[in-house]
Amino acid sequence: MPDTKKFIENLSGAGKSIGVLTSGGDAQGMNAAVRAVVRMGIYVGAKVYFVHEGYQGMVDGGDNIKEASWESVSSMLQVGGTVIGSARCKDFRTHEGRLRAALNLVQRGITNLCVIGGDGSLTGANLFREEWSGLLDELVQSGQISEEAAQTHSALHIVGMVGSIDNDFCGTDMTIGTDSALHRIIEVVDAIMTTAQSHQRTFVLEVMGRHCGYLALVSALACGADWVLIPEMPPKDGWEEQMCHKLSESRLRGSRLNIIIVAEGATDRHGNPISSNAVKDLVVRCLGFDTRVTILGHVQRGGTPSAFDRILASRMGVEAVLALLEASPGTPACVVSLCGNQAVRLPLMECVQMLQAARSKHAELCVPMVMVPATVSNNIPGSDLSIGADTALNAITDVRRHTLVSECVCVWGGGHVYLFVKSTVLSHPNACALLQAFESLLQLVDARSRYEEFCVPMCMLPATISNNVSGTDLSIGADTSLNAIVEVRCTTLTDAAYIYEEPFDIRDLQSNVKHLTEKMKTSIQRGLVLRNENCSENYTTDFIYQLYSEEGKGVFDCRKNVLGHMQQGGAPSPFDRNFGTKIAAKAMQWISKKLKEFYREGHVFANSEDSACLLGMRRRALVFQPVIQLKDETDFVHRIPKEQWWLRLRPLMKILAKYKTSYDVSDSGQLEHIVLLSID
């Protein structure tokens, strides 16, 4: 087979200038995107410019547009908001303002723009691009630029990245900042639940979302809220009585608290706003419960970005630079999006038009529902959402009411743990479905020929902080562990990471020490080295610590920290709570379907490959994969998949740490198209 790999060494940014700006509302992770654009741009030989204060800085020019250096983006990865500033700009909405902006860019040779913002910011960028040639003609006619300058800068290329905590942009599963905002919400909810339980209180939480209820809906799933109100799904008339009945039932079952989450843009079916205070007054009036209101407001925009947002923004920033390098005069403005676990490029205006059409015709399309289990949605009475217990177990019990499953005993964790689900099929008690760890599940499948009791549907859900299960890009627990690591140590860029999958020797260690020493002699006087516990038998943590300490004398000091089981502790992240909920619900749907499919003559007999599966996230979708087929993809000796997608991030880490390396861009996002499906 011909080698189809394409490497970044063959893509040059020499002679190109890239401007990067943040516009609209700020979102955690924007700085990580800016940093990735700057460092990737410089790495390929381009000049990169900060455009401070968004479009206002582009219009005003002067010191608002400054060339960025490698060091100028140091120590911004962990900072929330946007350090280059953002501002609403009325001037850019006028033709005269865009003419001034074009002049400022041409004077600096900038014909490539990375715009990080919401749909309004990206729409403005596309209009700017469409008017570009006409603006240059006007500048030539007024004598502000030469004909030669107009020809040299004849095409403006635009690549967008969506920064919005609301997750309100069509075409991407997650926007930069959404995961961090969910962290802030869940932190508040978890804290409130303790005081609510102590005093038998009801809490009404108002979260952001004037037009999009994603934060409200997903945080409700993640915390086990009793009720949620979102703008996309106005409740039916009489919802007040229904909600109060639900809260009363919860108290009668022994619950000492109630949580109601309200999106700030929630309305009833007549367009009347439903405020958090109105909900509180309703509960007090009808039930007499001690009820308090908490309005989170801009707390949701604050704080450090989560591990997910740092990685997402970094991947998108690198992808944006690649898109600009590959752009031609006929290439439409694109937006870098996330589909499942894969970066894709979509025509910017197709996404905007789809969003506008959705808002005007089918408001429910405005919410990216990737994190919401369909089964939970099916359990919503009418247009309301009612969620009872916690995360995955809650999903299983909810699905149980609508499937053949009658009993459920659940034990969660990584390694060899089991979830046994007894079921009754047409009043026959002999069927049993199992959710089991991978190696144990293979043993059960192998034993089917000897024990008919194992001829039942089996499904495994990947749950391990190591993220080392074959057949899935992501495992429950890995995101929580990453956040624990980030919160404890990763306040700076990693300079070296030693892992089992990439063998290293003393020459590599020497090179890393030299690289860090040279870095410390610049204005960046901080460093971080990470070591996997099993990366080498001889190059231990103590050895590496002593090596860096000795070689860094007179230049830097070293400290050592072994995180250990801190990575396994703490409350689960919002991503893990909702990922667990989603795949558990999907697994129960699958089991219910298989129980019916394999029911024959009074009992269940499932002996085919597709009746024992792992449910995993692979690139763009959740897929059920027979564990027998995954056997060849697994290195059982070292308990890892033979191919691990995240190793493709390794070169990116090195590039952003200023190492020269080879990076395969064959799998980078390609321009695709989206279609708005009609809903009857």
mmCIF file of N, CA, C and O in Angstrom, residues 233-319:
data_model
loop_
_atom_site.group_PDB
_atom_site.id
_atom_site.type_symbol
_atom_site.label_atom_id
_atom_site.label_comp_id
_atom_site.label_asym_id
_atom_site.label_seq_id
_atom_site.Cartn_x
_atom_site.Cartn_y
_atom_site.Cartn_z
ATOM 1 N N MET A 233 -37.415 23.785 25.663
ATOM 2 C CA MET A 233 -38.537 22.886 25.932
ATOM 3 C C MET A 233 -39.465 23.511 26.961
ATOM 4 O O MET A 233 -39.480 23.121 28.133
ATOM 5 N N PRO A 234 -40.243 24.523 26.567
ATOM 6 C CA PRO A 234 -41.181 25.136 27.515
ATOM 7 C C PRO A 234 -42.126 24.081 28.081
ATOM 8 O O PRO A 234 -42.666 23.250 27.344
ATOM 9 N N PRO A 235 -42.337 24.083 29.388
ATOM 10 C CA PRO A 235 -43.198 23.056 29.991
ATOM 11 C C PRO A 235 -44.658 23.249 29.612
ATOM 12 O O PRO A 235 -45.105 24.359 29.317
ATOM 13 N N LYS A 236 -45.371 22.157 29.622
ATOM 14 C CA LYS A 236 -46.806 22.211 29.314
ATOM 15 C C LYS A 236 -47.557 22.950 30.414
ATOM 16 O O LYS A 236 -47.089 23.053 31.546
ATOM 17 N N ASP A 237 -48.721 23.451 30.049
ATOM 18 C CA ASP A 237 -49.581 24.084 31.047
ATOM 19 C C ASP A 237 -49.846 23.095 32.179
ATOM 20 O O ASP A 237 -50.086 21.898 31.945
ATOM 21 N N GLY A 238 -49.782 23.590 33.383
ATOM 22 C CA GLY A 238 -49.968 22.724 34.543
ATOM 23 C C GLY A 238 -48.670 22.168 35.088
ATOM 24 O O GLY A 238 -48.687 21.327 35.995
ATOM 25 N N TRP A 239 -47.553 22.644 34.562
ATOM 26 C CA TRP A 239 -46.255 22.129 35.015
ATOM 27 C C TRP A 239 -46.017 22.427 36.494
ATOM 28 O O TRP A 239 -45.302 21.676 37.183
ATOM 29 N N GLU A 240 -46.623 23.513 36.982
ATOM 30 C CA GLU A 240 -46.412 23.875 38.385
ATOM 31 C C GLU A 240 -46.882 22.756 39.325
ATOM 32 O O GLU A 240 -46.163 22.355 40.250
ATOM 33 N N GLU A 241 -48.080 22.244 39.064
ATOM 34 C CA GLU A 241 -48.611 21.169 39.909
ATOM 35 C C GLU A 241 -47.783 19.899 39.764
ATOM 36 O O GLU A 241 -47.521 19.189 40.745
ATOM 37 N N GLN A 242 -47.362 19.627 38.526
ATOM 38 C CA GLN A 242 -46.572 18.424 38.280
ATOM 39 C C GLN A 242 -45.235 18.484 39.017
ATOM 40 O O GLN A 242 -44.801 17.511 39.632
ATOM 41 N N MET A 243 -44.572 19.644 38.977
ATOM 42 C CA MET A 243 -43.291 19.790 39.659
ATOM 43 C C MET A 243 -43.460 19.661 41.172
ATOM 44 O O MET A 243 -42.684 18.950 41.841
ATOM 45 N N CYS A 244 -44.455 20.318 41.715
ATOM 46 C CA CYS A 244 -44.667 20.255 43.160
ATOM 47 C C CYS A 244 -44.996 18.835 43.613
ATOM 48 O O CYS A 244 -44.556 18.388 44.691
ATOM 49 N N HIS A 245 -45.765 18.115 42.800
ATOM 50 C CA HIS A 245 -46.069 16.713 43.120
ATOM 51 C C HIS A 245 -44.792 15.885 43.142
ATOM 52 O O HIS A 245 -44.596 15.049 44.033
ATOM 53 N N LYS A 246 -43.902 16.134 42.172
ATOM 54 C CA LYS A 246 -42.629 15.408 42.117
ATOM 55 C C LYS A 246 -41.780 15.707 43.355
ATOM 56 O O LYS A 246 -41.196 14.805 43.968
ATOM 57 N N LEU A 247 -41.700 16.971 43.759
ATOM 58 C CA LEU A 247 -40.909 17.346 44.934
ATOM 59 C C LEU A 247 -41.499 16.733 46.198
ATOM 60 O O LEU A 247 -40.760 16.252 47.068
ATOM 61 N N SER A 248 -42.819 16.736 46.287
ATOM 62 C CA SER A 248 -43.483 16.164 47.468
ATOM 63 C C SER A 248 -43.227 14.669 47.558
ATOM 64 O O SER A 248 -42.947 14.133 48.639
ATOM 65 N N GLU A 249 -43.319 13.973 46.428
ATOM 66 C CA GLU A 249 -43.046 12.530 46.408
ATOM 67 C C GLU A 249 -41.627 12.234 46.867
ATOM 68 O O GLU A 249 -41.374 11.271 47.597
ATOM 69 N N SER A 250 -40.683 13.061 46.424
ATOM 70 C CA SER A 250 -39.281 12.874 46.801
ATOM 71 C C SER A 250 -39.104 12.971 48.308
ATOM 72 O O SER A 250 -38.402 12.157 48.922
ATOM 73 N N ARG A 251 -39.774 13.940 48.912
ATOM 74 C CA ARG A 251 -39.667 14.093 50.373
ATOM 75 C C ARG A 251 -40.306 12.917 51.100
ATOM 76 O O ARG A 251 -39.796 12.452 52.125
ATOM 77 N N LEU A 252 -41.418 12.427 50.563
ATOM 78 C CA LEU A 252 -42.096 11.294 51.195
ATOM 79 C C LEU A 252 -41.240 10.032 51.154
ATOM 80 O O LEU A 252 -41.363 9.166 52.017
ATOM 81 N N ARG A 253 -40.370 9.931 50.147
ATOM 82 C CA ARG A 253 -39.468 8.775 50.062
ATOM 83 C C ARG A 253 -38.258 8.917 50.974
ATOM 84 O O ARG A 253 -37.401 8.035 51.013
ATOM 85 N N GLY A 254 -38.169 10.032 51.690
ATOM 86 C CA GLY A 254 -37.087 10.192 52.656
ATOM 87 C C GLY A 254 -36.002 11.163 52.258
ATOM 88 O O GLY A 254 -35.049 11.378 53.017
ATOM 89 N N SER A 255 -36.113 11.764 51.101
ATOM 90 C CA SER A 255 -35.100 12.721 50.685
ATOM 91 C C SER A 255 -35.193 13.985 51.540
ATOM 92 O O SER A 255 -36.283 14.466 51.842
ATOM 93 N N ARG A 256 -34.045 14.534 51.909
ATOM 94 C CA ARG A 256 -34.012 15.729 52.747
ATOM 95 C C ARG A 256 -33.730 17.000 51.945
ATOM 96 O O ARG A 256 -33.582 18.076 52.523
ATOM 97 N N LEU A 257 -33.633 16.878 50.628
ATOM 98 C CA LEU A 257 -33.340 18.055 49.819
ATOM 99 C C LEU A 257 -33.973 17.922 48.446
ATOM 100 O O LEU A 257 -34.293 16.824 48.000
ATOM 101 N N ASN A 258 -34.121 19.054 47.797
ATOM 102 C CA ASN A 258 -34.557 19.092 46.401
ATOM 103 C C ASN A 258 -33.701 20.106 45.670
ATOM 104 O O ASN A 258 -33.358 21.154 46.219
ATOM 105 N N ILE A 259 -33.353 19.771 44.440
ATOM 106 C CA ILE A 259 -32.579 20.680 43.596
ATOM 107 C C ILE A 259 -33.379 20.951 42.328
ATOM 108 O O ILE A 259 -33.799 20.015 41.633
ATOM 109 N N ILE A 260 -33.613 22.223 42.050
ATOM 110 C CA ILE A 260 -34.279 22.642 40.812
ATOM 111 C C ILE A 260 -33.308 23.550 40.059
ATOM 112 O O ILE A 260 -32.771 24.497 40.642
ATOM 113 N N ILE A 261 -33.080 23.263 38.793
ATOM 114 C CA ILE A 261 -32.158 24.070 37.995
ATOM 115 C C ILE A 261 -32.948 24.791 36.915
ATOM 116 O O ILE A 261 -33.743 24.170 36.187
ATOM 117 N N VAL A 262 -32.719 26.098 36.824
ATOM 118 C CA VAL A 262 -33.454 26.945 35.889
ATOM 119 C C VAL A 262 -32.462 27.673 34.988
ATOM 120 O O VAL A 262 -31.562 28.365 35.477
ATOM 121 N N ALA A 263 -32.604 27.520 33.685
ATOM 122 C CA ALA A 263 -31.817 28.322 32.749
ATOM 123 C C ALA A 263 -32.369 29.736 32.741
ATOM 124 O O ALA A 263 -33.589 29.934 32.838
ATOM 125 N N GLU A 264 -31.490 30.719 32.618
ATOM 126 C CA GLU A 264 -31.942 32.114 32.723
ATOM 127 C C GLU A 264 -32.954 32.494 31.638
ATOM 128 O O GLU A 264 -33.721 33.437 31.809
ATOM 129 N N GLY A 265 -32.980 31.751 30.543
ATOM 130 C CA GLY A 265 -33.909 32.068 29.459
ATOM 131 C C GLY A 265 -35.147 31.200 29.431
ATOM 132 O O GLY A 265 -35.888 31.196 28.437
ATOM 133 N N ALA A 266 -35.419 30.478 30.503
ATOM 134 C CA ALA A 266 -36.577 29.571 30.537
ATOM 135 C C ALA A 266 -37.884 30.349 30.428
ATOM 136 O O ALA A 266 -38.051 31.412 31.026
ATOM 137 N N THR A 267 -38.813 29.798 29.642
ATOM 138 C CA THR A 267 -40.141 30.396 29.493
ATOM 139 C C THR A 267 -41.195 29.297 29.502
ATOM 140 O O THR A 267 -40.874 28.113 29.314
ATOM 141 N N ASP A 268 -42.448 29.702 29.684
ATOM 142 C CA ASP A 268 -43.528 28.736 29.529
ATOM 143 C C ASP A 268 -43.970 28.730 28.066
ATOM 144 O O ASP A 268 -43.383 29.407 27.218
ATOM 145 N N ARG A 269 -45.011 27.981 27.756
ATOM 146 C CA ARG A 269 -45.430 27.830 26.359
ATOM 147 C C ARG A 269 -46.103 29.065 25.781
ATOM 148 O O ARG A 269 -46.372 29.128 24.590
ATOM 149 N N HIS A 270 -46.330 30.037 26.640
ATOM 150 C CA HIS A 270 -46.930 31.282 26.172
ATOM 151 C C HIS A 270 -45.893 32.393 26.073
ATOM 152 O O HIS A 270 -46.241 33.553 25.862
ATOM 153 N N GLY A 271 -44.619 32.014 26.247
ATOM 154 C CA GLY A 271 -43.544 32.991 26.139
ATOM 155 C C GLY A 271 -43.288 33.786 27.393
ATOM 156 O O GLY A 271 -42.453 34.710 27.388
ATOM 157 N N ASN A 272 -43.950 33.453 28.481
ATOM 158 C CA ASN A 272 -43.739 34.170 29.735
ATOM 159 C C ASN A 272 -42.491 33.641 30.430
ATOM 160 O O ASN A 272 -42.323 32.426 30.586
ATOM 161 N N PRO A 273 -41.602 34.530 30.875
ATOM 162 C CA PRO A 273 -40.377 34.083 31.547
ATOM 163 C C PRO A 273 -40.683 33.308 32.818
ATOM 164 O O PRO A 273 -41.645 33.610 33.532
ATOM 165 N N ILE A 274 -39.846 32.310 33.080
ATOM 166 C CA ILE A 274 -39.927 31.565 34.342
ATOM 167 C C ILE A 274 -38.640 31.873 35.103
ATOM 168 O O ILE A 274 -37.579 31.341 34.780
ATOM 169 N N SER A 275 -38.724 32.733 36.076
ATOM 170 C CA SER A 275 -37.532 33.128 36.821
ATOM 171 C C SER A 275 -37.304 32.196 38.001
ATOM 172 O O SER A 275 -38.215 31.491 38.466
ATOM 173 N N SER A 276 -36.083 32.208 38.508
ATOM 174 C CA SER A 276 -35.749 31.374 39.663
ATOM 175 C C SER A 276 -36.535 31.819 40.896
ATOM 176 O O SER A 276 -36.969 30.989 41.699
ATOM 177 N N ASN A 277 -36.745 33.122 41.041
ATOM 178 C CA ASN A 277 -37.519 33.611 42.190
ATOM 179 C C ASN A 277 -38.982 33.190 42.101
ATOM 180 O O ASN A 277 -39.621 32.897 43.120
ATOM 181 N N ALA A 278 -39.518 33.168 40.869
ATOM 182 C CA ALA A 278 -40.903 32.727 40.694
ATOM 183 C C ALA A 278 -41.048 31.256 41.070
ATOM 184 O O ALA A 278 -42.053 30.849 41.681
ATOM 185 N N VAL A 279 -40.042 30.440 40.716
ATOM 186 C CA VAL A 279 -40.071 29.019 41.066
ATOM 187 C C VAL A 279 -39.993 28.864 42.583
ATOM 188 O O VAL A 279 -40.707 28.047 43.190
ATOM 189 N N LYS A 280 -39.132 29.657 43.208
ATOM 190 C CA LYS A 280 -39.028 29.604 44.671
ATOM 191 C C LYS A 280 -40.369 29.945 45.331
ATOM 192 O O LYS A 280 -40.844 29.227 46.227
ATOM 193 N N ASP A 281 -40.992 31.043 44.893
ATOM 194 C CA ASP A 281 -42.276 31.457 45.471
ATOM 195 C C ASP A 281 -43.341 30.378 45.286
ATOM 196 O O ASP A 281 -44.176 30.144 46.170
ATOM 197 N N LEU A 282 -43.297 29.713 44.139
ATOM 198 C CA LEU A 282 -44.252 28.640 43.858
ATOM 199 C C LEU A 282 -44.094 27.496 44.852
ATOM 200 O O LEU A 282 -45.080 26.996 45.419
ATOM 201 N N VAL A 283 -42.845 27.069 45.099
ATOM 202 C CA VAL A 283 -42.585 25.953 46.012
ATOM 203 C C VAL A 283 -43.004 26.317 47.437
ATOM 204 O O VAL A 283 -43.623 25.514 48.154
ATOM 205 N N VAL A 284 -42.678 27.540 47.859
ATOM 206 C CA VAL A 284 -43.034 27.973 49.215
ATOM 207 C C VAL A 284 -44.548 28.039 49.370
ATOM 208 O O VAL A 284 -45.112 27.582 50.380
ATOM 209 N N ARG A 285 -45.214 28.583 48.370
ATOM 210 C CA ARG A 285 -46.669 28.755 48.444
ATOM 211 C C ARG A 285 -47.412 27.419 48.432
ATOM 212 O O ARG A 285 -48.364 27.219 49.196
ATOM 213 N N CYS A 286 -46.971 26.496 47.574
ATOM 214 C CA CYS A 286 -47.712 25.242 47.408
ATOM 215 C C CYS A 286 -47.298 24.154 48.393
ATOM 216 O O CYS A 286 -48.123 23.318 48.782
ATOM 217 N N LEU A 287 -46.014 24.145 48.791
ATOM 218 C CA LEU A 287 -45.514 23.050 49.621
ATOM 219 C C LEU A 287 -45.030 23.500 50.985
ATOM 220 O O LEU A 287 -44.890 22.674 51.896
ATOM 221 N N GLY A 288 -44.725 24.773 51.118
ATOM 222 C CA GLY A 288 -44.230 25.264 52.393
ATOM 223 C C GLY A 288 -42.794 24.858 52.689
ATOM 224 O O GLY A 288 -42.337 24.976 53.836
ATOM 225 N N PHE A 289 -42.058 24.384 51.691
ATOM 226 C CA PHE A 289 -40.668 23.977 51.907
ATOM 227 C C PHE A 289 -39.778 25.206 52.096
ATOM 228 O O PHE A 289 -39.988 26.255 51.472
ATOM 229 N N ASP A 290 -38.781 25.059 52.972
ATOM 230 C CA ASP A 290 -37.751 26.089 53.120
ATOM 231 C C ASP A 290 -36.949 26.121 51.813
ATOM 232 O O ASP A 290 -36.241 25.163 51.483
ATOM 233 N N THR A 291 -37.073 27.192 51.064
ATOM 234 C CA THR A 291 -36.525 27.244 49.706
ATOM 235 C C THR A 291 -35.619 28.462 49.537
ATOM 236 O O THR A 291 -35.973 29.567 49.957
ATOM 237 N N ARG A 292 -34.462 28.248 48.934
ATOM 238 C CA ARG A 292 -33.493 29.320 48.693
ATOM 239 C C ARG A 292 -33.136 29.375 47.208
ATOM 240 O O ARG A 292 -33.196 28.363 46.505
ATOM 241 N N VAL A 293 -32.734 30.568 46.776
ATOM 242 C CA VAL A 293 -32.330 30.779 45.384
ATOM 243 C C VAL A 293 -30.845 31.089 45.332
ATOM 244 O O VAL A 293 -30.338 31.882 46.140
ATOM 245 N N THR A 294 -30.137 30.468 44.400
ATOM 246 C CA THR A 294 -28.735 30.797 44.132
ATOM 247 C C THR A 294 -28.603 31.099 42.646
ATOM 248 O O THR A 294 -28.916 30.253 41.811
ATOM 249 N N ILE A 295 -28.161 32.312 42.342
ATOM 250 C CA ILE A 295 -27.938 32.705 40.950
ATOM 251 C C ILE A 295 -26.432 32.706 40.706
ATOM 252 O O ILE A 295 -25.703 33.520 41.278
ATOM 253 N N LEU A 296 -25.962 31.804 39.860
ATOM 254 C CA LEU A 296 -24.523 31.632 39.675
ATOM 255 C C LEU A 296 -23.891 32.780 38.893
ATOM 256 O O LEU A 296 -22.758 33.162 39.146
ATOM 257 N N GLY A 297 -24.608 33.308 37.904
ATOM 258 C CA GLY A 297 -24.091 34.449 37.153
ATOM 259 C C GLY A 297 -22.724 34.200 36.542
ATOM 260 O O GLY A 297 -22.434 33.117 36.022
ATOM 261 N N HIS A 298 -21.843 35.208 36.648
ATOM 262 C CA HIS A 298 -20.555 35.142 35.958
ATOM 263 C C HIS A 298 -19.539 34.240 36.655
ATOM 264 O O HIS A 298 -18.421 34.074 36.162
ATOM 265 N N VAL A 299 -19.932 33.661 37.796
ATOM 266 C CA VAL A 299 -19.082 32.624 38.394
ATOM 267 C C VAL A 299 -18.825 31.511 37.382
ATOM 268 O O VAL A 299 -17.758 30.899 37.350
ATOM 269 N N GLN A 300 -19.819 31.252 36.530
ATOM 270 C CA GLN A 300 -19.690 30.179 35.537
ATOM 271 C C GLN A 300 -18.612 30.466 34.490
ATOM 272 O O GLN A 300 -18.103 29.554 33.850
ATOM 273 N N ARG A 301 -18.301 31.741 34.276
ATOM 274 C CA ARG A 301 -17.259 32.095 33.312
ATOM 275 C C ARG A 301 -15.877 32.130 33.947
ATOM 276 O O ARG A 301 -14.868 32.202 33.255
ATOM 277 N N GLY A 302 -15.822 32.130 35.271
ATOM 278 C CA GLY A 302 -14.554 32.339 35.955
ATOM 279 C C GLY A 302 -13.814 31.059 36.269
ATOM 280 O O GLY A 302 -14.258 29.955 35.983
ATOM 281 N N GLY A 303 -12.655 31.241 36.888
ATOM 282 C CA GLY A 303 -11.855 30.101 37.318
ATOM 283 C C GLY A 303 -10.968 29.553 36.222
ATOM 284 O O GLY A 303 -11.016 29.973 35.065
ATOM 285 N N THR A 304 -10.149 28.602 36.592
ATOM 286 C CA THR A 304 -9.213 27.999 35.642
ATOM 287 C C THR A 304 -9.947 27.039 34.721
ATOM 288 O O THR A 304 -10.944 26.426 35.114
ATOM 289 N N PRO A 305 -9.467 26.890 33.495
ATOM 290 C CA PRO A 305 -10.106 25.942 32.582
ATOM 291 C C PRO A 305 -9.866 24.502 33.010
ATOM 292 O O PRO A 305 -8.827 24.176 33.604
ATOM 293 N N SER A 306 -10.808 23.654 32.709
ATOM 294 C CA SER A 306 -10.681 22.231 33.014
ATOM 295 C C SER A 306 -9.660 21.580 32.089
ATOM 296 O O SER A 306 -9.246 22.159 31.080
ATOM 297 N N ALA A 307 -9.265 20.367 32.432
ATOM 298 C CA ALA A 307 -8.334 19.619 31.579
ATOM 299 C C ALA A 307 -8.922 19.429 30.190
ATOM 300 O O ALA A 307 -8.227 19.567 29.173
ATOM 301 N N PHE A 308 -10.215 19.123 30.122
ATOM 302 C CA PHE A 308 -10.870 18.917 28.824
ATOM 303 C C PHE A 308 -10.759 20.165 27.966
ATOM 304 O O PHE A 308 -10.425 20.084 26.779
ATOM 305 N N ASP A 309 -11.045 21.338 28.546
ATOM 306 C CA ASP A 309 -10.997 22.576 27.758
ATOM 307 C C ASP A 309 -9.576 22.930 27.342
ATOM 308 O O ASP A 309 -9.365 23.478 26.256
ATOM 309 N N ARG A 310 -8.594 22.646 28.179
ATOM 310 C CA ARG A 310 -7.206 22.923 27.801
ATOM 311 C C ARG A 310 -6.800 22.070 26.601
ATOM 312 O O ARG A 310 -6.169 22.564 25.655
ATOM 313 N N ILE A 311 -7.164 20.802 26.653
ATOM 314 C CA ILE A 311 -6.795 19.898 25.558
ATOM 315 C C ILE A 311 -7.583 20.229 24.302
ATOM 316 O O ILE A 311 -7.044 20.292 23.198
ATOM 317 N N LEU A 312 -8.908 20.448 24.463
ATOM 318 C CA LEU A 312 -9.756 20.792 23.325
ATOM 319 C C LEU A 312 -9.251 22.054 22.638
ATOM 320 O O LEU A 312 -9.105 22.091 21.409
ATOM 321 N N ALA A 313 -8.998 23.097 23.409
ATOM 322 C CA ALA A 313 -8.557 24.370 22.834
ATOM 323 C C ALA A 313 -7.193 24.232 22.165
ATOM 324 O O ALA A 313 -6.956 24.825 21.103
ATOM 325 N N SER A 314 -6.309 23.460 22.759
ATOM 326 C CA SER A 314 -4.984 23.267 22.158
ATOM 327 C C SER A 314 -5.082 22.521 20.837
ATOM 328 O O SER A 314 -4.440 22.891 19.844
ATOM 329 N N ARG A 315 -5.897 21.464 20.818
ATOM 330 C CA ARG A 315 -6.090 20.717 19.573
ATOM 331 C C ARG A 315 -6.715 21.596 18.498
ATOM 332 O O ARG A 315 -6.303 21.565 17.335
ATOM 333 N N MET A 316 -7.710 22.389 18.884
ATOM 334 C CA MET A 316 -8.373 23.255 17.912
ATOM 335 C C MET A 316 -7.434 24.348 17.402
ATOM 336 O O MET A 316 -7.465 24.702 16.221
ATOM 337 N N GLY A 317 -6.613 24.903 18.299
ATOM 338 C CA GLY A 317 -5.676 25.939 17.882
ATOM 339 C C GLY A 317 -4.681 25.432 16.862
ATOM 340 O O GLY A 317 -4.384 26.103 15.860
ATOM 341 N N VAL A 318 -4.155 24.238 17.092
ATOM 342 C CA VAL A 318 -3.218 23.626 16.137
ATOM 343 C C VAL A 318 -3.929 23.345 14.819
ATOM 344 O O VAL A 318 -3.397 23.619 13.731
ATOM 345 N N GLU A 319 -5.139 22.816 14.898
ATOM 346 C CA GLU A 319 -5.911 22.505 13.689
ATOM 347 C C GLU A 319 -6.222 23.776 12.908
ATOM 348 O O GLU A 319 -6.227 23.775 11.671
#
